[in-house]
Amino acid sequence: GENVEQHPSTLSVQEGDSAVIKCTYSDSASNYFPWYKQELGKRPQLIIDIRSNVGEKKDQRIAVTLNKTAKHFSLHITETQPEDSAVYFCAAHLSGNQFYFGTGTSLTVIP
Amino acid sequence: GAVVSQHPSRVICKSGTSVKIECRSLDFQATTMFWYRQFPKQSLMLMATSNEGSKATYEQGVEKDKFLINHASLTLSTLTVTSAHPEDSSFYICSARDWSHQETQYFGPGTRLLVL
């Protein structure tokens, strides 16, 4: 089955700096890669996603890049704000199958 | 976006009792719902995949007789934790996949279960 690895497990950045979280996957057939933000005690919220036919996608301060050859994808948050502090999960998905989640990254933005 | 509700949000029960958790898709039809368990500061652990009208598919290591799943309609799936024990205490989250957008899953708000 699919195996998703996520790094780093914790990340602290100064407000205004950028944060980058990286994930790798093992199944080259996976074709959908969402990123979720989860605040303490709350549900994961989809913040951005990318499909395998696209190399990069951006939504305001958030961007995701995908390298299919290397089988890795990354989340980029620019101009970080304290409200960006949360746990972020990546996932890999093959159509019709389950979602495989990374182990999560706890991001702290220091004011 | 699509809305998934989960009930109850929090439950405390005595050891040996059963607890039922409901997961509903409010504005879309979900042919597939997933049930996850999440321990503090850990990732989502898939317990089972629930397909409407058929038996759930359980992940390895998850006891199907202990965690009963029923997906009787396109908008409702239930998870029943039978004969709960303290080690079953956890955060249980469901998600629903919109049949018209198979790649997207929407999460419920979760149920925090505490077994005394």
Short mmCIF file of C-alpha atoms in Angstrom, two decimals:
data_model
loop_
_atom_site.label_atom_id
_atom_site.label_comp_id
_atom_site.label_asym_id
_atom_site.label_seq_id
_atom_site.Cartn_x
_atom_site.Cartn_y
_atom_site.Cartn_z
CA GLY A 1 0.00 0.00 0.00
CA GLU A 2 0.84 3.67 0.03
CA ASN A 3 3.26 5.09 2.59
CA VAL A 4 3.35 8.82 3.28
CA GLU A 5 6.14 10.42 5.25
CA GLN A 6 6.01 14.00 6.50
CA HIS A 7 8.74 16.30 7.78
CA PRO A 8 9.37 18.08 10.01
CA SER A 9 7.21 16.93 12.89
CA THR A 10 7.49 20.35 14.55
CA LEU A 11 8.29 23.72 13.07
CA SER A 12 8.62 27.12 14.68
CA VAL A 13 8.91 30.29 12.63
CA GLN A 14 8.85 34.00 13.32
CA GLU A 15 5.77 35.86 12.25
CA GLY A 16 6.21 37.02 8.68
CA ASP A 17 8.66 34.29 7.75
CA SER A 18 7.87 31.38 5.45
CA ALA A 19 7.15 27.81 6.49
CA VAL A 20 7.73 24.73 4.36
CA ILE A 21 6.45 21.25 5.09
CA LYS A 22 7.46 18.29 2.95
CA CYS A 23 5.87 14.93 2.25
CA THR A 24 6.96 11.91 0.26
CA TYR A 25 4.82 9.08 -1.00
CA SER A 26 5.59 5.62 -2.27
CA ASP A 27 2.84 4.69 -4.73
CA SER A 28 3.43 6.37 -8.07
CA ALA A 29 -0.22 5.74 -8.95
CA SER A 30 -1.46 8.20 -6.30
CA ASN A 31 -2.95 11.14 -8.11
CA TYR A 32 -4.46 13.52 -5.56
CA PHE A 33 -2.63 15.26 -2.73
CA PRO A 34 -4.59 17.37 -0.24
CA TRP A 35 -3.28 19.33 2.71
CA TYR A 36 -5.27 19.72 5.90
CA LYS A 37 -5.00 22.14 8.80
CA GLN A 38 -6.18 20.96 12.19
CA GLU A 39 -6.52 23.19 15.20
CA LEU A 40 -6.57 21.65 18.64
CA GLY A 41 -9.72 19.62 19.22
CA LYS A 42 -11.21 20.52 15.87
CA ARG A 43 -11.75 18.81 12.57
CA PRO A 44 -9.13 18.80 9.82
CA GLN A 45 -9.87 21.48 7.26
CA LEU A 46 -8.81 21.21 3.64
CA ILE A 47 -6.61 24.20 2.84
CA ILE A 48 -5.21 23.33 -0.57
CA ASP A 49 -4.89 20.34 -2.84
CA ILE A 50 -3.08 19.38 -6.02
CA ARG A 51 -3.64 16.76 -8.65
CA SER A 52 -0.97 14.75 -10.36
CA ASN A 53 -1.31 16.58 -13.66
CA VAL A 54 -0.29 19.87 -12.05
CA GLY A 55 3.13 20.85 -10.72
CA GLU A 56 2.20 23.83 -8.59
CA LYS A 57 -0.87 25.50 -7.18
CA LYS A 58 -1.17 28.72 -5.23
CA ASP A 59 -3.93 30.25 -3.14
CA GLN A 60 -2.95 33.59 -1.61
CA ARG A 61 -0.27 32.86 1.02
CA ILE A 62 -0.44 29.10 0.56
CA ALA A 63 1.13 27.10 -2.24
CA VAL A 64 1.74 23.45 -2.94
CA THR A 65 4.31 21.95 -5.27
CA LEU A 66 4.40 18.42 -6.61
CA ASN A 67 7.32 16.49 -8.04
CA LYS A 68 5.90 13.29 -9.50
CA THR A 69 9.27 11.93 -10.52
CA ALA A 70 10.67 12.21 -7.03
CA LYS A 71 7.32 11.44 -5.46
CA HIS A 72 7.27 14.34 -3.09
CA PHE A 73 5.07 17.36 -2.52
CA SER A 74 5.45 20.38 -0.30
CA LEU A 75 3.31 22.98 1.40
CA HIS A 76 4.57 26.54 1.43
CA ILE A 77 3.10 29.21 3.67
CA THR A 78 4.42 32.73 3.17
CA GLU A 79 4.09 35.74 5.46
CA THR A 80 3.08 33.51 8.33
CA GLN A 81 0.69 34.81 10.97
CA PRO A 82 -0.02 33.56 14.51
CA GLU A 83 -3.34 32.15 13.33
CA ASP A 84 -1.43 29.81 11.02
CA SER A 85 -0.32 27.92 14.13
CA ALA A 86 -1.86 24.45 13.92
CA VAL A 87 -1.07 20.89 12.94
CA TYR A 88 -0.82 20.30 9.21
CA PHE A 89 -1.36 16.94 7.55
CA CYS A 90 -0.56 15.91 4.02
CA ALA A 91 -2.30 13.02 2.33
CA ALA A 92 -2.02 10.94 -0.80
CA HIS A 93 -4.97 9.43 -2.60
CA LEU A 94 -5.58 7.11 -5.50
CA SER A 95 -9.00 7.44 -7.09
CA GLY A 96 -11.47 5.07 -5.50
CA ASN A 97 -9.15 4.20 -2.66
CA GLN A 98 -8.59 5.48 0.82
CA PHE A 99 -6.56 8.50 1.84
CA TYR A 100 -3.13 7.95 3.36
CA PHE A 101 -2.10 10.62 5.83
CA GLY A 102 1.27 11.88 6.87
CA THR A 103 2.20 11.99 10.53
CA GLY A 104 1.55 15.71 10.86
CA THR A 105 3.58 18.86 11.44
CA SER A 106 2.93 21.07 14.41
CA LEU A 107 3.54 24.62 13.23
CA THR A 108 4.05 27.43 15.72
CA VAL A 109 4.23 31.01 14.49
CA ILE A 110 5.94 33.20 17.05
CA PRO A 111 4.58 36.77 17.19
CA GLY B 1 -18.07 23.70 1.15
CA ALA B 2 -19.84 20.51 2.05
CA VAL B 3 -20.87 19.98 5.67
CA VAL B 4 -20.48 16.86 7.75
CA SER B 5 -21.93 16.67 11.22
CA GLN B 6 -21.06 14.26 13.97
CA HIS B 7 -22.97 13.48 17.12
CA PRO B 8 -22.32 13.48 19.98
CA SER B 9 -19.35 15.82 20.17
CA ARG B 10 -18.37 14.52 23.55
CA VAL B 11 -19.37 11.46 25.54
CA ILE B 12 -18.38 9.99 28.86
CA CYS B 13 -19.44 6.45 29.61
CA LYS B 14 -18.80 3.66 32.04
CA SER B 15 -16.62 0.72 31.14
CA GLY B 16 -18.64 -2.09 29.57
CA THR B 17 -21.29 0.09 27.99
CA SER B 18 -21.75 0.74 24.27
CA VAL B 19 -21.58 4.10 22.58
CA LYS B 20 -23.00 5.04 19.21
CA ILE B 21 -21.55 7.88 17.15
CA GLU B 22 -23.42 9.28 14.16
CA CYS B 23 -21.90 10.86 11.10
CA ARG B 24 -24.11 12.74 8.66
CA SER B 25 -23.47 14.48 5.37
CA LEU B 26 -25.82 17.45 5.44
CA ASP B 27 -25.84 18.77 1.90
CA PHE B 28 -24.48 16.01 -0.27
CA GLN B 29 -24.72 12.29 -0.79
CA ALA B 30 -21.85 10.25 0.53
CA THR B 31 -21.43 6.80 -0.91
CA THR B 32 -18.32 6.37 1.18
CA MET B 33 -17.57 7.45 4.71
CA PHE B 34 -14.38 6.89 6.62
CA TRP B 35 -13.91 6.44 10.35
CA TYR B 36 -10.69 7.59 11.93
CA ARG B 37 -9.26 7.48 15.40
CA GLN B 38 -6.82 10.12 16.55
CA PHE B 39 -4.68 10.02 19.67
CA PRO B 40 -3.27 13.26 21.13
CA LYS B 41 -0.59 14.81 18.95
CA GLN B 42 -0.81 11.98 16.44
CA SER B 43 -2.07 11.55 12.94
CA LEU B 44 -5.41 10.21 11.80
CA MET B 45 -5.57 6.44 11.92
CA LEU B 46 -8.06 4.94 9.51
CA MET B 47 -10.25 2.38 11.25
CA ALA B 48 -12.65 1.43 8.51
CA THR B 49 -14.22 2.46 5.23
CA SER B 50 -17.98 2.48 5.19
CA ASN B 51 -19.84 2.04 1.91
CA GLU B 52 -23.55 2.65 1.68
CA GLY B 53 -25.51 -0.57 1.52
CA SER B 54 -22.59 -2.91 2.06
CA LYS B 55 -20.36 -4.16 4.81
CA ALA B 56 -17.61 -1.91 6.05
CA THR B 57 -13.99 -2.65 5.24
CA TYR B 58 -11.86 -2.68 8.36
CA GLU B 59 -8.19 -1.90 8.57
CA GLN B 60 -5.80 -4.47 9.92
CA GLY B 61 -5.87 -4.65 13.67
CA VAL B 62 -9.33 -3.09 14.05
CA GLU B 63 -11.86 -5.47 15.58
CA LYS B 64 -15.03 -5.40 13.54
CA ASP B 65 -17.08 -6.91 16.36
CA LYS B 66 -15.96 -4.17 18.71
CA PHE B 67 -16.36 -1.26 16.33
CA LEU B 68 -19.66 -1.85 14.55
CA ILE B 69 -20.24 0.29 11.49
CA ASN B 70 -23.52 0.76 9.72
CA HIS B 71 -24.02 2.87 6.60
CA ALA B 72 -27.71 2.55 5.97
CA SER B 73 -28.24 5.61 3.81
CA LEU B 74 -26.32 7.99 1.59
CA THR B 75 -26.19 10.56 4.36
CA LEU B 76 -25.69 8.57 7.55
CA SER B 77 -23.07 6.23 8.93
CA THR B 78 -22.83 5.10 12.54
CA LEU B 79 -19.96 3.74 14.58
CA THR B 80 -20.81 1.79 17.71
CA VAL B 81 -18.09 1.11 20.21
CA THR B 82 -19.27 -2.01 21.98
CA SER B 83 -18.31 -2.92 25.54
CA ALA B 84 -16.13 0.14 25.77
CA HIS B 85 -13.00 0.09 27.90
CA PRO B 86 -10.72 2.92 29.04
CA GLU B 87 -8.26 2.15 26.26
CA ASP B 88 -11.00 3.00 23.76
CA SER B 89 -10.92 6.59 24.96
CA SER B 90 -9.92 8.69 21.99
CA PHE B 91 -11.01 11.27 19.45
CA TYR B 92 -13.10 9.65 16.71
CA ILE B 93 -13.52 11.52 13.44
CA CYS B 94 -15.60 10.58 10.44
CA SER B 95 -15.26 11.89 6.94
CA ALA B 96 -17.52 11.66 3.95
CA ARG B 97 -16.66 11.54 0.29
CA ASP B 98 -18.97 13.32 -2.09
CA TRP B 99 -19.96 10.85 -4.82
CA SER B 100 -19.80 13.61 -7.39
CA HIS B 101 -16.31 14.68 -6.33
CA GLN B 102 -14.63 11.44 -5.50
CA GLU B 103 -11.30 12.99 -4.61
CA THR B 104 -12.57 15.24 -1.87
CA GLN B 105 -13.41 14.19 1.64
CA TYR B 106 -14.99 16.37 4.25
CA PHE B 107 -14.43 15.78 7.93
CA GLY B 108 -16.90 15.79 10.77
CA PRO B 109 -16.08 17.78 13.91
CA GLY B 110 -15.10 14.67 15.83
CA THR B 111 -16.34 12.90 18.95
CA ARG B 112 -14.27 12.80 22.07
CA LEU B 113 -14.94 9.57 23.92
CA LEU B 114 -13.90 9.08 27.53
CA VAL B 115 -14.47 5.68 29.06
CA LEU B 116 -14.26 5.57 32.83
#
